[in-house]
XYZ file of N, CA, C and O in Angstrom:
520
model
N -71.144 13.589 -43.885
C -70.628 14.201 -45.153
C -69.106 13.831 -44.894
O -68.344 13.923 -44.063
N -68.560 13.221 -46.176
C -67.162 12.996 -46.115
C -66.380 14.001 -46.184
O -66.715 14.977 -46.572
N -65.092 14.064 -45.976
C -63.995 14.996 -45.876
C -63.743 15.609 -47.264
O -63.622 16.634 -47.642
N -63.816 14.832 -48.245
C -63.655 15.173 -49.775
C -64.762 16.271 -50.129
O -64.415 17.415 -50.725
N -65.973 15.814 -49.731
C -67.103 16.635 -50.245
C -67.054 18.095 -49.487
O -67.044 19.047 -49.894
N -66.718 17.928 -48.129
C -66.536 19.061 -47.217
C -65.593 20.001 -47.875
O -65.607 21.234 -47.932
N -64.482 19.441 -48.126
C -63.312 20.344 -48.703
C -63.642 20.998 -49.997
O -63.411 22.238 -50.321
N -64.307 20.241 -50.958
C -64.758 20.791 -52.126
C -65.876 22.143 -51.700
O -65.919 22.988 -52.570
N -66.823 21.698 -50.893
C -67.734 22.742 -50.637
C -66.980 23.938 -49.925
O -67.299 25.132 -50.065
N -65.875 23.714 -49.080
C -65.150 24.837 -48.466
C -64.593 25.549 -49.619
O -64.447 26.802 -49.641
N -63.939 24.981 -50.561
C -63.212 25.480 -51.818
C -64.255 26.419 -52.547
O -64.070 27.695 -52.864
N -65.613 25.882 -52.688
C -66.710 26.991 -53.148
C -66.819 28.091 -52.418
O -67.218 29.111 -53.138
N -67.096 27.789 -51.224
C -67.275 29.222 -50.354
C -66.153 30.063 -50.446
O -66.497 31.332 -50.434
N -65.070 29.507 -50.454
C -63.973 30.709 -50.472
C -64.071 31.297 -51.840
O -63.787 32.407 -51.853
N -64.212 30.650 -52.941
C -64.507 31.146 -54.422
C -65.712 32.282 -54.192
O -65.345 33.203 -54.970
N -66.675 31.879 -53.628
C -67.932 32.905 -53.562
C -67.491 33.977 -52.836
O -67.946 35.067 -53.337
N -66.939 33.737 -51.652
C -66.445 34.928 -50.892
C -65.762 35.965 -51.647
O -65.665 36.986 -51.795
N -64.509 35.356 -52.376
C -63.436 36.124 -53.092
C -64.074 36.796 -54.239
O -63.850 37.954 -54.419
N -65.231 36.029 -54.941
C -65.820 36.957 -56.122
C -66.524 38.049 -55.485
O -66.743 38.845 -56.228
N -67.386 37.920 -54.419
C -68.184 39.111 -53.779
C -67.221 40.073 -53.378
O -67.569 41.018 -53.497
N -66.075 39.841 -52.816
C -65.233 40.714 -52.425
C -64.381 41.520 -53.487
O -64.492 42.851 -53.509
N -64.283 40.967 -54.581
C -63.613 41.456 -55.775
C -64.636 42.468 -56.294
O -64.304 43.392 -57.091
N -66.084 41.878 -56.601
C -67.005 42.959 -57.179
C -67.027 44.114 -56.341
O -67.430 45.232 -56.771
N -67.205 44.212 -54.992
C -67.143 45.247 -54.156
C -68.712 45.747 -54.221
O -69.821 45.129 -54.878
N -68.811 46.869 -53.550
C -70.334 47.347 -53.394
C -70.645 48.190 -54.726
O -69.772 48.760 -55.323
N -71.910 48.345 -54.994
C -72.408 49.022 -55.934
C -72.276 50.524 -55.473
O -72.809 50.762 -54.272
N -72.095 51.416 -56.636
C -71.972 52.867 -56.042
C -73.321 53.250 -55.911
O -74.259 52.954 -56.914
N -73.898 54.289 -55.200
C -75.222 54.626 -55.128
C -75.025 56.229 -55.628
O -74.473 57.084 -54.957
N -75.536 56.364 -56.605
C -75.462 57.727 -57.140
C -76.330 58.700 -56.438
O -77.301 58.529 -55.834
N -75.694 59.869 -56.423
C -76.440 61.027 -55.663
C -77.660 61.500 -56.413
O -77.664 61.386 -57.713
N -78.582 62.019 -55.505
C -79.716 62.514 -56.181
C -79.482 63.722 -57.048
O -80.011 64.018 -58.093
N -78.412 64.715 -56.675
C -78.012 65.751 -57.289
C -76.634 65.919 -57.563
O -75.954 65.430 -56.324
N -76.023 66.361 -58.454
C -74.494 66.622 -58.565
C -73.884 67.838 -58.039
O -73.031 67.846 -57.725
N -74.931 68.820 -57.850
C -74.300 70.093 -57.386
C -75.533 70.346 -56.429
O -76.708 70.370 -56.435
N -74.985 71.324 -55.471
C -75.786 71.932 -54.393
C -76.885 72.878 -54.906
O -78.058 73.010 -54.236
N -76.507 73.640 -55.882
C -77.450 74.885 -56.223
C -78.588 74.377 -57.094
O -79.711 74.878 -56.931
N -78.517 73.291 -57.944
C -79.413 72.728 -58.959
C -80.506 71.966 -58.182
O -80.314 71.255 -57.149
N -81.723 72.152 -58.759
C -82.789 71.285 -58.345
C -82.969 70.011 -59.188
O -82.646 69.970 -60.361
N -83.408 68.950 -58.500
C -83.604 67.725 -59.328
C -84.646 67.734 -60.596
O -85.542 68.249 -60.240
N -84.268 67.254 -61.575
C -85.273 66.923 -62.701
C -86.498 66.233 -62.177
O -86.283 65.166 -61.800
N -87.518 66.720 -62.375
C -88.971 66.166 -61.990
C -89.039 64.820 -62.639
O -89.279 63.675 -62.074
N -88.554 64.775 -63.734
C -88.626 63.347 -64.741
C -87.471 62.387 -64.444
O -87.632 61.200 -64.222
N -86.499 62.862 -63.861
C -85.155 62.052 -63.516
C -85.401 61.597 -62.148
O -84.637 60.674 -61.706
N -85.886 62.360 -61.088
C -85.803 62.044 -59.737
C -86.470 60.666 -59.193
O -85.861 59.864 -58.704
N -87.593 60.126 -59.976
C -88.116 58.657 -59.666
C -86.904 57.710 -60.193
O -86.742 56.702 -59.300
N -86.166 58.148 -61.392
C -85.391 56.979 -61.788
C -84.163 57.018 -60.799
O -83.433 56.014 -60.428
N -83.731 58.182 -60.357
C -82.568 58.366 -59.655
C -82.798 57.535 -58.339
O -82.176 56.834 -57.565
N -84.159 57.700 -57.680
C -84.408 57.096 -56.358
C -84.674 55.688 -56.649
O -84.065 54.890 -55.931
N -85.031 55.002 -57.723
C -85.116 53.692 -57.779
C -83.794 53.263 -58.042
O -83.447 52.124 -57.405
N -82.758 53.816 -58.837
C -81.603 53.256 -58.954
C -80.713 53.241 -57.615
O -80.167 52.361 -57.340
N -81.058 54.251 -56.507
C -80.545 54.175 -55.387
C -81.074 53.152 -54.549
O -80.384 52.476 -53.888
N -82.162 52.830 -54.880
C -82.856 51.711 -53.832
C -82.420 50.460 -54.276
O -82.066 49.378 -53.411
N -82.262 50.219 -55.557
C -81.762 48.943 -56.217
C -80.369 48.881 -55.769
O -79.731 47.683 -55.184
N -79.471 49.833 -55.962
C -77.987 49.597 -55.338
C -78.044 49.261 -53.816
O -77.241 48.657 -53.436
N -78.705 50.053 -53.103
C -78.826 49.770 -51.736
C -79.119 48.465 -51.296
O -78.640 47.694 -50.510
N -80.176 47.938 -52.062
C -80.557 46.671 -51.939
C -79.582 45.641 -52.008
O -79.295 44.510 -51.585
N -78.924 45.804 -53.243
C -77.800 45.102 -53.770
C -76.703 44.866 -52.710
O -76.170 43.795 -52.468
N -76.408 46.031 -52.270
C -75.365 46.145 -51.201
C -75.453 45.299 -50.071
O -74.797 44.677 -49.463
N -76.883 45.627 -49.539
C -77.210 44.650 -48.049
C -77.264 43.270 -48.512
O -76.722 42.807 -47.426
N -77.816 42.744 -49.762
C -78.013 41.448 -49.964
C -76.364 40.833 -50.046
O -76.140 39.722 -49.605
N -75.572 41.710 -50.607
C -74.037 41.150 -50.748
C -73.607 41.129 -49.549
O -72.989 40.063 -49.015
N -73.711 42.021 -48.449
C -73.272 42.022 -47.170
C -73.506 40.703 -46.422
O -73.135 40.149 -45.681
N -75.205 40.494 -46.545
C -75.626 39.462 -45.897
C -75.175 38.048 -46.392
O -74.716 37.294 -45.473
N -74.900 37.860 -47.718
C -74.315 36.810 -48.481
C -72.853 36.642 -47.682
O -72.532 35.408 -47.470
N -72.285 37.741 -47.918
C -70.821 37.476 -47.228
C -70.711 36.965 -45.682
O -69.908 36.178 -45.441
N -71.672 37.601 -45.012
C -71.691 37.113 -43.786
C -72.111 35.661 -43.537
O -71.440 34.832 -42.543
N -73.005 35.119 -44.372
C -73.453 33.682 -44.318
C -72.111 32.921 -44.705
O -72.028 31.955 -44.223
N -71.486 33.253 -45.665
C -70.401 32.524 -46.251
C -69.383 32.553 -45.240
O -68.570 31.430 -45.037
N -69.086 33.538 -44.603
C -68.144 33.699 -43.401
C -68.487 32.550 -42.326
O -67.673 31.961 -41.703
N -69.834 32.679 -41.963
C -70.235 31.908 -40.866
C -70.112 30.355 -41.275
O -69.652 29.519 -40.363
N -70.293 29.892 -42.651
C -70.318 28.710 -43.115
C -68.837 28.240 -42.961
O -68.408 27.033 -42.697
N -67.900 29.172 -43.479
C -66.380 28.819 -43.518
C -66.027 28.452 -42.023
O -65.034 27.776 -41.797
N -66.446 29.462 -41.129
C -66.071 29.232 -39.652
C -66.558 27.984 -39.209
O -65.658 27.259 -38.471
N -67.693 27.441 -39.743
C -68.283 26.161 -39.288
C -67.432 25.089 -39.774
O -66.990 24.086 -39.144
N -67.090 25.095 -40.903
C -66.253 24.165 -41.451
C -64.767 23.954 -40.914
O -64.550 22.947 -40.526
N -64.330 25.096 -40.691
C -63.118 24.949 -39.776
C -62.992 24.692 -38.349
O -62.336 24.009 -37.886
N -64.177 25.246 -37.684
C -64.220 24.920 -36.245
C -64.895 23.689 -35.768
O -64.711 22.940 -34.743
N -65.957 23.176 -36.539
C -66.747 22.247 -36.091
C -67.116 21.430 -37.491
O -68.329 21.385 -37.783
N -66.298 20.721 -38.066
C -66.510 20.153 -39.420
C -67.766 19.248 -39.352
O -68.558 18.991 -40.535
N -67.977 18.421 -38.393
C -68.973 17.529 -38.282
C -70.406 18.132 -38.307
O -71.378 17.471 -38.859
N -70.516 19.063 -38.109
C -71.749 19.882 -37.874
C -72.000 20.753 -39.265
O -73.234 20.867 -39.482
N -71.092 21.074 -39.981
C -71.189 21.450 -41.422
C -72.218 20.576 -42.115
O -71.840 19.424 -42.298
N -73.113 21.060 -42.798
C -73.983 20.240 -43.596
C -75.152 19.744 -42.950
O -75.987 18.900 -43.509
N -75.407 19.984 -41.648
C -76.449 19.672 -40.819
C -77.526 20.710 -40.632
O -76.806 21.848 -40.475
N -78.666 20.349 -40.734
C -79.744 21.415 -40.396
C -79.446 22.005 -38.959
O -79.515 21.198 -38.028
N -79.532 23.297 -38.870
C -79.528 23.926 -37.375
C -80.630 23.384 -36.422
O -80.590 23.630 -35.291
N -81.660 23.279 -37.135
C -82.958 23.130 -36.506
C -83.154 21.492 -36.139
O -83.448 21.262 -34.851
N -83.325 20.749 -37.232
C -83.616 19.380 -36.913
C -82.275 18.395 -36.789
O -82.556 17.243 -36.347
N -81.135 19.218 -37.267
C -80.007 18.157 -37.183
C -79.721 17.284 -38.024
O -78.980 16.418 -38.113
N -80.709 17.175 -39.111
C -80.444 16.064 -40.304
C -79.729 16.640 -41.252
O -79.641 17.938 -41.443
N -79.182 15.838 -42.099
C -78.305 16.352 -43.211
C -79.001 17.208 -44.091
O -80.148 16.636 -44.466
N -78.468 18.253 -44.643
C -78.922 18.943 -45.745
C -78.635 18.345 -46.984
O -77.723 17.742 -47.209
N -79.639 18.138 -48.081
C -79.515 17.497 -49.202
C -78.177 18.060 -50.020
O -77.844 19.049 -49.951
N -77.258 17.045 -50.458
C -76.118 17.542 -51.147
C -76.581 18.452 -52.542
O -75.564 19.490 -52.538
N -77.648 18.231 -53.047
C -77.844 19.334 -54.150
C -78.007 20.873 -53.505
O -77.568 21.574 -54.038
N -78.651 20.849 -52.456
C -78.968 21.927 -52.067
C -77.746 22.864 -51.360
O -77.410 23.913 -51.821
N -76.683 21.918 -50.962
C -75.409 22.482 -50.444
C -74.521 22.811 -51.715
O -73.787 23.674 -51.639
N -74.579 21.983 -52.872
C -73.896 22.491 -54.038
C -74.424 23.617 -54.443
O -73.606 24.370 -54.801
N -75.579 24.145 -54.446
C -76.180 25.171 -54.992
C -75.827 26.516 -54.254
O -75.571 27.433 -54.458
N -76.072 26.047 -52.721
C -75.828 27.278 -51.749
C -75.032 26.512 -50.548
O -75.634 26.285 -49.542
N -73.844 26.608 -50.710
C -73.030 25.965 -49.521
C -73.192 26.563 -48.301
O -72.658 26.140 -47.138
N -73.700 27.819 -48.213
C -73.843 28.493 -47.030
C -75.023 28.094 -45.965
O -75.042 28.900 -44.984
N -75.870 27.469 -46.560
C -77.339 27.297 -46.060
C -77.035 26.666 -44.677
O -76.265 25.589 -44.603
N -78.049 27.010 -43.543
C -77.947 26.308 -42.492
C -79.154 25.481 -42.090
O -79.237 24.740 -41.074
N -80.190 25.653 -43.040
C -81.625 24.942 -42.903
C -81.769 23.960 -44.006
O -81.677 24.289 -45.016
N -82.126 22.798 -43.743
C -82.842 21.865 -44.612
C -84.105 22.576 -45.329
O -84.674 23.481 -44.830
N -84.667 21.896 -46.582
C -85.625 22.475 -46.992
C -87.029 22.576 -46.134
O -87.505 23.690 -46.166
N -87.360 21.462 -45.321
C -88.370 21.500 -44.638
C -88.377 22.683 -43.509
O -89.438 23.319 -43.200
N -87.304 22.719 -42.835
C -87.064 23.839 -41.629
C -87.097 25.223 -42.360
O -87.511 26.130 -41.837
N -86.318 25.331 -43.562
C -86.448 26.499 -44.311
C -87.746 27.158 -44.646
O -88.275 28.089 -44.389
N -88.733 26.006 -45.304
C -90.155 26.487 -45.470
C -90.909 26.600 -44.037
O -91.588 27.938 -44.306
N -90.865 26.113 -43.128
C -91.283 26.477 -41.935
C -91.093 27.806 -41.536
O -91.646 28.525 -41.170
N -89.526 28.091 -41.485
C -89.085 29.422 -41.185
C -89.679 30.635 -41.914
O -90.173 31.560 -41.682
N -89.685 30.307 -43.216
C -90.266 31.275 -44.213
C -91.790 31.513 -43.880
O -92.217 32.490 -43.796
N -92.494 30.384 -43.685
C -94.055 30.369 -43.435
C -94.419 31.266 -42.294
O -95.196 32.034 -42.088
N -93.522 31.118 -41.194
C -93.567 31.904 -39.981
C -93.146 33.336 -40.116
O -93.678 33.990 -39.420
N -92.383 33.670 -40.987
C -92.060 35.179 -41.303
C -92.616 35.625 -42.532
O -91.885 36.813 -42.911
N -93.458 35.046 -43.077
C -93.894 35.335 -44.478
C -94.926 36.751 -44.313
O -95.785 36.611 -43.276
N -94.702 37.705 -45.198
C -95.823 38.690 -45.082
C -97.124 38.181 -45.688
O -97.005 37.515 -46.927
N -98.130 38.902 -45.397
C -99.459 38.281 -45.930
C -99.500 38.674 -47.362
O -98.915 39.400 -48.045
N -100.121 37.648 -48.256
C -100.108 37.842 -49.554
C -99.143 37.094 -50.249
O -99.095 36.793 -51.604
N -98.136 36.681 -49.832
C -96.942 35.938 -50.388
C -97.382 34.661 -50.622
O -97.811 33.934 -49.525
N -97.344 33.986 -51.635
C -97.638 32.560 -51.775
C -96.170 31.729 -52.170
O -96.725 30.605 -52.433
N -95.514 32.024 -52.243
C -94.328 31.271 -52.873
C -93.710 30.457 -51.780
O -93.745 30.792 -50.301
N -93.540 29.175 -52.279
C -92.751 28.347 -51.115
C -91.366 27.775 -51.501
O -91.365 27.600 -52.888
N -90.580 27.436 -50.768
C -89.262 27.007 -51.171
C -89.305 25.738 -52.142
O -88.700 25.654 -52.905
N -90.291 24.910 -51.794
C -90.491 23.653 -52.493
C -90.790 24.202 -53.991
O -90.604 23.353 -54.730
N -91.281 25.210 -54.383
C -91.568 25.748 -55.764
C -90.490 25.601 -56.540
O -90.396 25.585 -57.716
N -89.196 25.808 -55.721
C -87.902 26.035 -56.686
C -87.019 24.922 -56.875
O -85.805 25.018 -56.852
N -87.553 23.744 -56.161
C -86.583 22.638 -56.315
C -86.469 21.799 -57.553
O -87.269 21.911 -58.498
């Protein structure tokens, strides 16, 4: 990868990191607003679902921030390794890096990894989204 492309991807990573940091975490609403009242039976499932969604988004946001920080560290500390698959050491396709500059696996290795860690019944493949 040439230095210009690497610098452009680094700038994109910084922009994505800053955007995630600016957004902050989602607030997780409490199940009840006061200690004395009991939750409304109709409202409880919605509150639980809202809490689960907020919690999942916060976890995904934290995971993405960590991936972006790792990618930035790689660009700064070992720029020649940035853009190479961690498993097969082949270059990751430019289009993939443009869309997700934090990725560390090429499509083939990502599919293999997902296949090994897929829950039963899941049929989606990374190649379905290219």
